[in-house]
Short mmCIF file of C-alpha atoms in Angstrom, two decimals:
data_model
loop_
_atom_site.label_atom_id
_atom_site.label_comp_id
_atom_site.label_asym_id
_atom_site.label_seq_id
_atom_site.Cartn_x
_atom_site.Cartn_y
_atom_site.Cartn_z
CA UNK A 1 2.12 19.94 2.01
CA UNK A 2 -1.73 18.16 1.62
CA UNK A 3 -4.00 18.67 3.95
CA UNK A 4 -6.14 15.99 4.69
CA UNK A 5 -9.94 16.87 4.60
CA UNK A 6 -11.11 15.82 7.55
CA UNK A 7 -12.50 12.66 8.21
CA UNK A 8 -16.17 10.60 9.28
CA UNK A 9 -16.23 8.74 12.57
CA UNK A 10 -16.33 4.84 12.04
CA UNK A 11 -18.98 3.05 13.34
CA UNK A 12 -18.68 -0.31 15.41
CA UNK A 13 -18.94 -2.81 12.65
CA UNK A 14 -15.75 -1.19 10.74
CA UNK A 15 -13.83 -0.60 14.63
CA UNK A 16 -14.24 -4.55 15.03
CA UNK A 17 -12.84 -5.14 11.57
CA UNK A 18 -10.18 -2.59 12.32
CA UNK A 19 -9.55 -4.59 15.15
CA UNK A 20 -9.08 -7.68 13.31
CA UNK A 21 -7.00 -6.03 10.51
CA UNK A 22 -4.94 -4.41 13.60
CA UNK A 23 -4.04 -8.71 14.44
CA UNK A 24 -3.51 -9.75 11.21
CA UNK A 25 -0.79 -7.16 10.88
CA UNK A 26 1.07 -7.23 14.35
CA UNK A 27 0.93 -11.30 13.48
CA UNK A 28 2.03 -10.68 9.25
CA UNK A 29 5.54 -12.46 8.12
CA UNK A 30 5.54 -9.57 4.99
CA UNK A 31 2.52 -6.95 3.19
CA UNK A 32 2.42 -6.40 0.44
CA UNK A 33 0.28 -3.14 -0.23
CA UNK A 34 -1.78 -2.64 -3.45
CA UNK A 35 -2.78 1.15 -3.78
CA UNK A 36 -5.28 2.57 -6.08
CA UNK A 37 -6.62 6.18 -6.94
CA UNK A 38 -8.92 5.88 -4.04
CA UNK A 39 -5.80 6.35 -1.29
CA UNK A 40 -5.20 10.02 -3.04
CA UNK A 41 -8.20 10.80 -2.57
CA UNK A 42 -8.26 10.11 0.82
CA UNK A 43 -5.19 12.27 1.47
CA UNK A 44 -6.61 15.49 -0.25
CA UNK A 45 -5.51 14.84 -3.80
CA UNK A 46 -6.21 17.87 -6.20
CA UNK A 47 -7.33 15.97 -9.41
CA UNK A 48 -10.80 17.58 -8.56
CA UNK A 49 -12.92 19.81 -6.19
CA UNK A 50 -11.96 22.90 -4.48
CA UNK A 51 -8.04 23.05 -4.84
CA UNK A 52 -8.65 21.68 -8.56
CA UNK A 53 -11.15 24.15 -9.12
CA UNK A 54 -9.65 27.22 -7.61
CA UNK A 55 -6.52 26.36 -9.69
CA UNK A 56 -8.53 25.74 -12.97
CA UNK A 57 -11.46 28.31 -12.75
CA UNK A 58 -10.22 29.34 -16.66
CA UNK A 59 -10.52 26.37 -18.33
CA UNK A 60 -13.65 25.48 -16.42
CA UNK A 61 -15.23 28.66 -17.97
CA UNK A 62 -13.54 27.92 -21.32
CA UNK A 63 -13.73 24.18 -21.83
CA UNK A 64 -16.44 22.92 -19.25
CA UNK A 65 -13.42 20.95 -17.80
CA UNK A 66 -14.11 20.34 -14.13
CA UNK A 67 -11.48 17.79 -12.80
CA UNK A 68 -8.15 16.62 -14.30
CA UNK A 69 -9.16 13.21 -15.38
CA UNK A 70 -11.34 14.54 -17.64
CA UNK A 71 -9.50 17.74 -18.39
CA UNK A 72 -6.30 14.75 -19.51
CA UNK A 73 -8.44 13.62 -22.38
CA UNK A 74 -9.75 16.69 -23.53
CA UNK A 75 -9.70 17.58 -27.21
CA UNK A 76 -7.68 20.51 -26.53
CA UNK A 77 -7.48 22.69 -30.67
CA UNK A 78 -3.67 23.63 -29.82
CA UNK A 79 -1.18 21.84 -28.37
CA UNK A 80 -0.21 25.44 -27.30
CA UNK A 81 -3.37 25.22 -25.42
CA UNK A 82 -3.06 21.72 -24.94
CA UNK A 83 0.47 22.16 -22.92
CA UNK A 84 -1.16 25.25 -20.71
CA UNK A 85 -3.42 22.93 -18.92
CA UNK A 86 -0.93 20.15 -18.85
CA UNK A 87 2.12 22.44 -17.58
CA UNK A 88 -0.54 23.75 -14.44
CA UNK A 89 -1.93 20.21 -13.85
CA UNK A 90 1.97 18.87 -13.54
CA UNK A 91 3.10 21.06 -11.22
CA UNK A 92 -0.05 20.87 -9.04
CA UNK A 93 -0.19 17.04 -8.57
CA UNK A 94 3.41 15.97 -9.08
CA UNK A 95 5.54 18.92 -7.79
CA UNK A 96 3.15 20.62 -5.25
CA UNK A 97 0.94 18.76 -3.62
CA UNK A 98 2.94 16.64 -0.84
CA UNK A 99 1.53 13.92 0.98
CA UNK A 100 -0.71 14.38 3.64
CA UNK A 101 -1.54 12.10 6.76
CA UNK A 102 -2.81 9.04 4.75
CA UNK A 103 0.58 8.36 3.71
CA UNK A 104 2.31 9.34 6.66
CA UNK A 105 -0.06 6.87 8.67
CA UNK A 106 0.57 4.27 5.48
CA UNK A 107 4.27 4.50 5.95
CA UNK A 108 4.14 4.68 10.09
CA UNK A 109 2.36 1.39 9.64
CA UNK A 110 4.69 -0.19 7.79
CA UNK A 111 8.11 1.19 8.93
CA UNK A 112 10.43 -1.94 9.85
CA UNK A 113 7.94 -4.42 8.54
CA UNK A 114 9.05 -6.73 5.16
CA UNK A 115 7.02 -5.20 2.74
CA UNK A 116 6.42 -3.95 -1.10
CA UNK A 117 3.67 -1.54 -2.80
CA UNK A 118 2.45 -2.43 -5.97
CA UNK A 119 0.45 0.97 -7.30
CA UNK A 120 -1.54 2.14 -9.99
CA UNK A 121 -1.53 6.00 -8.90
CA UNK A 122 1.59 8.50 -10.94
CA UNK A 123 1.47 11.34 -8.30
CA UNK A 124 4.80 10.68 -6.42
CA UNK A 125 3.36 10.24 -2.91
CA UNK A 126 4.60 7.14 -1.98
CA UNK A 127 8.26 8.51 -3.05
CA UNK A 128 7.66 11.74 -1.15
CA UNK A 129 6.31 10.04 1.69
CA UNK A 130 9.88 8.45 2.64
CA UNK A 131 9.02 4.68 0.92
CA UNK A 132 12.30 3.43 -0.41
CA UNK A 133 11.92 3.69 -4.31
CA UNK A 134 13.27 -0.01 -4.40
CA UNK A 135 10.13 -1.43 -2.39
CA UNK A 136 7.70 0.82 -5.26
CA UNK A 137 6.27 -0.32 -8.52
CA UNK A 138 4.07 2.26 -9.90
CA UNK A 139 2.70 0.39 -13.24
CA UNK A 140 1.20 2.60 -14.75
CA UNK A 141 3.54 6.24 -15.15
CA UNK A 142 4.41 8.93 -13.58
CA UNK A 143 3.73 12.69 -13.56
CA UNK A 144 7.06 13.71 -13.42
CA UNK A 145 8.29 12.26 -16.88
CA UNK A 146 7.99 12.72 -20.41
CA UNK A 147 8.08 10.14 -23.38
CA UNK A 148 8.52 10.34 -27.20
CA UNK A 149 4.32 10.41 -28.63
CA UNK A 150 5.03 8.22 -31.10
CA UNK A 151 7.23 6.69 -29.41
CA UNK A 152 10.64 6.20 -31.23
CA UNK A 153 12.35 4.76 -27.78
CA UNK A 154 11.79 3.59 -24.73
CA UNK A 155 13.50 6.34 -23.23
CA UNK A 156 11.48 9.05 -20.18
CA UNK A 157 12.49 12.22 -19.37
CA UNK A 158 12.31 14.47 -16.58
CA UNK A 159 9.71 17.16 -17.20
CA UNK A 160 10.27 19.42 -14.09
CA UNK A 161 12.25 22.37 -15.40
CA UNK A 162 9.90 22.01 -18.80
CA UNK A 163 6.74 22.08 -16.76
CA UNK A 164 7.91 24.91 -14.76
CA UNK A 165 8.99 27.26 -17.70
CA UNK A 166 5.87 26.51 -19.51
CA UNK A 167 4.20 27.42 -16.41
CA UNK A 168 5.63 30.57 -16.00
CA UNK A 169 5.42 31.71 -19.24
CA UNK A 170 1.25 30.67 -19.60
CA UNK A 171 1.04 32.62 -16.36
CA UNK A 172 2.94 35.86 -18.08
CA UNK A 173 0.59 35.65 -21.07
CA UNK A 174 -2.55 35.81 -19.02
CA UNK A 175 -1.11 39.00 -17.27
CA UNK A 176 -1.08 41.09 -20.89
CA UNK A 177 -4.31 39.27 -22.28
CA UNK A 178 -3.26 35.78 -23.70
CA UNK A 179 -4.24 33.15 -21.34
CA UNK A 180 -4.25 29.28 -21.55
CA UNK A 181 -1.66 29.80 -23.95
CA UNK A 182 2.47 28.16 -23.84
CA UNK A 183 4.61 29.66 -26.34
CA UNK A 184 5.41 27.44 -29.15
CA UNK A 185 9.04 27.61 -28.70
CA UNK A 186 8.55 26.11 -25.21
CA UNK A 187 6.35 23.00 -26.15
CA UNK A 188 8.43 19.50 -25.38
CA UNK A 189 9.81 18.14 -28.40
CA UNK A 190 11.50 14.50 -28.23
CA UNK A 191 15.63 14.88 -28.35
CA UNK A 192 15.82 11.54 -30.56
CA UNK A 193 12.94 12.40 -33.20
CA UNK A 194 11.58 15.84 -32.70
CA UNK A 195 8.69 15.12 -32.61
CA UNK A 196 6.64 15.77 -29.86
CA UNK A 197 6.96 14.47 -26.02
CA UNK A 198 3.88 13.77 -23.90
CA UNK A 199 3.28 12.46 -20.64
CA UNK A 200 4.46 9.09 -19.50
CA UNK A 201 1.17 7.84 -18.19
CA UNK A 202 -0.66 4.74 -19.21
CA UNK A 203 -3.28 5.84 -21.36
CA UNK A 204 -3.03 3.89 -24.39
CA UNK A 205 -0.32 1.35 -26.22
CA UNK A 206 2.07 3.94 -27.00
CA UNK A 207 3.01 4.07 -23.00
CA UNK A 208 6.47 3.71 -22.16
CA UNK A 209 7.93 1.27 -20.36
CA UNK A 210 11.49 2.48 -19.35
CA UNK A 211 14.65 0.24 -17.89
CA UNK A 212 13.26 2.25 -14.84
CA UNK A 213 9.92 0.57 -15.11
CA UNK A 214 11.06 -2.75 -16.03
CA UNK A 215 13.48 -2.76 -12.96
CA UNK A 216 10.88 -1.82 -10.58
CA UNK A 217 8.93 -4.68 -11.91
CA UNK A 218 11.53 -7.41 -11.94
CA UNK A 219 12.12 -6.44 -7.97
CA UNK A 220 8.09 -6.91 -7.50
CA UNK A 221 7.95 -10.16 -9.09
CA UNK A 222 10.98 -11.26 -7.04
CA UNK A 223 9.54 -9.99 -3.87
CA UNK A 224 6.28 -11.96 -4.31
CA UNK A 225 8.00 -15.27 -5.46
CA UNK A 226 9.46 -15.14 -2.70
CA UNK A 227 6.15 -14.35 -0.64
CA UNK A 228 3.82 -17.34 -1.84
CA UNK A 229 3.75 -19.10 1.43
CA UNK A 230 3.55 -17.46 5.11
CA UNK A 231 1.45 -15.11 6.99
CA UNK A 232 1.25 -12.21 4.31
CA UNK A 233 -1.03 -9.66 4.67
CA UNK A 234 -2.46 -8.20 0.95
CA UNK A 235 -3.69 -5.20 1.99
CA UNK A 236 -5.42 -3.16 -0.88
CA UNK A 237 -6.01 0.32 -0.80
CA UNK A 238 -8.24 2.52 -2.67
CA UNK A 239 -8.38 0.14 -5.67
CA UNK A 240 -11.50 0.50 -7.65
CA UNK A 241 -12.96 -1.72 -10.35
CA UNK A 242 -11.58 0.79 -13.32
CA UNK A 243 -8.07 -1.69 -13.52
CA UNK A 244 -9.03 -4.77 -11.40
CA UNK A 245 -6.61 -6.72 -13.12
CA UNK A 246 -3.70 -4.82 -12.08
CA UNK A 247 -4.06 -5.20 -8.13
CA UNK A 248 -6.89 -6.45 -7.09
CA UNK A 249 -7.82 -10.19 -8.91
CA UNK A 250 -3.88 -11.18 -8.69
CA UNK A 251 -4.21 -10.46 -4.80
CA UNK A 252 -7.21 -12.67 -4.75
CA UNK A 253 -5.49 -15.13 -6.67
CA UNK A 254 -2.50 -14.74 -4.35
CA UNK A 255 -4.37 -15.46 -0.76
CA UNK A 256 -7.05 -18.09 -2.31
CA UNK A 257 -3.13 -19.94 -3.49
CA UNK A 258 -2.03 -19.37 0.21
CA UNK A 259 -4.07 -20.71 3.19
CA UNK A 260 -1.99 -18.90 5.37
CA UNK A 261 -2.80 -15.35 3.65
CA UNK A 262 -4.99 -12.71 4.31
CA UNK A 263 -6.79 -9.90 2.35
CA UNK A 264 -7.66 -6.97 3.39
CA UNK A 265 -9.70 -4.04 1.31
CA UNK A 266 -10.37 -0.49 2.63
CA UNK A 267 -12.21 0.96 0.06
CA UNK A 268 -16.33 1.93 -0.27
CA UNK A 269 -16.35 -0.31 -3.06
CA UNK A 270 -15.00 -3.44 -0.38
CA UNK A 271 -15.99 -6.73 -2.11
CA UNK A 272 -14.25 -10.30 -2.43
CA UNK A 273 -14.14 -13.57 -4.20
CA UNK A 274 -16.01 -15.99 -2.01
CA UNK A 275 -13.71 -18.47 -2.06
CA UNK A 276 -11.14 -16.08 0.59
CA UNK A 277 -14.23 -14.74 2.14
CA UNK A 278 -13.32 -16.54 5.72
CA UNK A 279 -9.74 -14.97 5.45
CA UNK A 280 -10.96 -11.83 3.84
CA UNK A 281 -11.54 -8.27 5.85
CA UNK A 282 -13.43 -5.70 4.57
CA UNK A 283 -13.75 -1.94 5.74
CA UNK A 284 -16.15 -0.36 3.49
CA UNK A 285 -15.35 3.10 5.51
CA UNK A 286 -13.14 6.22 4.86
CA UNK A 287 -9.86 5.64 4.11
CA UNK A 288 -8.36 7.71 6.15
CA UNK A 289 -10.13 7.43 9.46
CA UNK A 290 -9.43 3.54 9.14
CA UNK A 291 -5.87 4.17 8.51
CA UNK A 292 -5.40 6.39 11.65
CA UNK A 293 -7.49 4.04 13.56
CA UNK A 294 -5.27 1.51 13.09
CA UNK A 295 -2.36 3.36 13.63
CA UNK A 296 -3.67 4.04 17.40
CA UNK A 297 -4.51 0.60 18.06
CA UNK A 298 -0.68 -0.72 17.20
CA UNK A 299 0.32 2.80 18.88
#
């Protein structure tokens, strides 16, 4: 289970919005919920600082590598090597880091409420968190799977046991002097092809987009067809400017299409298009803190 770092006190400005935010939910026909990197980090994701860190102190001495984003596109000369830093990061972000109170606040929120989550983040929290897998569409991967590299279908896999053996095995290396190092028997080859698997994450055109994928999505654009008029409440999460396009313009297209809409961003990068500024709220504050607030005001 994460534990959530603890977080800074609001101040009054952000408590008023809160308040707002607190109306336009209790008054909402449906949500739909965007949710970028940003509500991780907020619940004590380990893609970097001390858990990252404690876990990767090796290939920070080795490679320089100091968080996984980085450490994902590093030139890595083996794939043996290559597959030791993969294997760890796996298992630390998909398969042992739970969610923490952020998402347990998230899903408190929106228990019995007509809603959907459209997300850019591959970690499995939302699904581990209790949200019904048919009201999630993670675009852009997930942790758990593998793909074909080149890719010769459209076909994922599920990488647990892999990740777990090639864990194991890295970690009985280092004991007798060969660290950062997965035997080359173990390394993920693709069933179809043979040649090799990689992650299923969104990095470049060779992503795959399973039947899995392209179900999720058909349910997303049926639930917001069917949302384009009432009181919905967008409320976007964490989303950065790194994949606007994904969440964050087609919600401001949504509400400016709706006059009955609102938008609401909690993020420290809060902004809006002008046009939905009078139905727009905007918590530029921890994430966390203005989740829980919330929470206590609808008790």
């Amino acid at each position: 289970m994460t534990t959530t770092p603890p977080s800074p006190p609001l101040d009054a400005a952000n408590l008023a919005r809160i308040d707002r935010l607190a109306e336009a939910l209790t008054g909402a026909d449906a949500v739909l919920v965007g949710a970028g990197a940003g509500l991780s980090v907020a619940d004590g994701d380990a893609h970097a600082g001390p858990a990252f860190e404690a876990r990767f102190a090796d290939f920070h001495a080795a490679r320089g590598i100091t968080d996984a984003y980085s450490g994902g596109f590093y030139p890595f000369p083996t794939p043996e090597e290559k597959w030791a830093f993969w294997a760890r990061n796996i298992l630390l972000q998909r398969y042992e880091s739970g969610p923490g109170a952020v998402y347990r606040d998230l899903h408190a929120l929106l228990d019995g409420r007509d809603f959907f989550v459209l997300t850019t983040n591959v970690d499995h929290r939302f699904q581990n968190s209790g949200f019904p897998k048919d009201r999630l569409f993670y675009t852009q991967g997930d942790y758990g799977l593998f793909q074909c590299s080149v890719p010769c279908s459209q076909d994922t896999y599920d990488n647990h046991d892999a990740v777990v053996a090639m864990d194991a095995a890295e970690r009985a290396g280092a004991a007798v002097g060969t660290p950062m190092r997965v035997p080359t028997h173990l390394l993920p080859t693709c069933p179809r092809c043979g040649e090799p698997l990689t992650t299923n994450l969104h990095a470049d055109d060779t992503f795959v987009q399973d039947a899995g994928w392209y179900a999720a999505a058909e349910r997303y654009v049926a639930w917001a067809d069917a949302h384009q008029s009432g009181r919905v409440l967008h409320l976007e999460l964490g989303v950065g400017m790194n994949t606007p396009g994904i969440i964050k313009y087609p919600f401001w297209r949504r509400v400016h299409a709706n006059p009955e809409a609102t938008y609401a961003c909690l993020s420290l990068e809060a902004g809006v298009l002008p046009e939905i500024a009078g139905r727009s709220i905007l918590i530029d504050a921890d994430l966390g803190a203005a989740l829980s607030a919330l929470r206590e005001r609808l008790g």
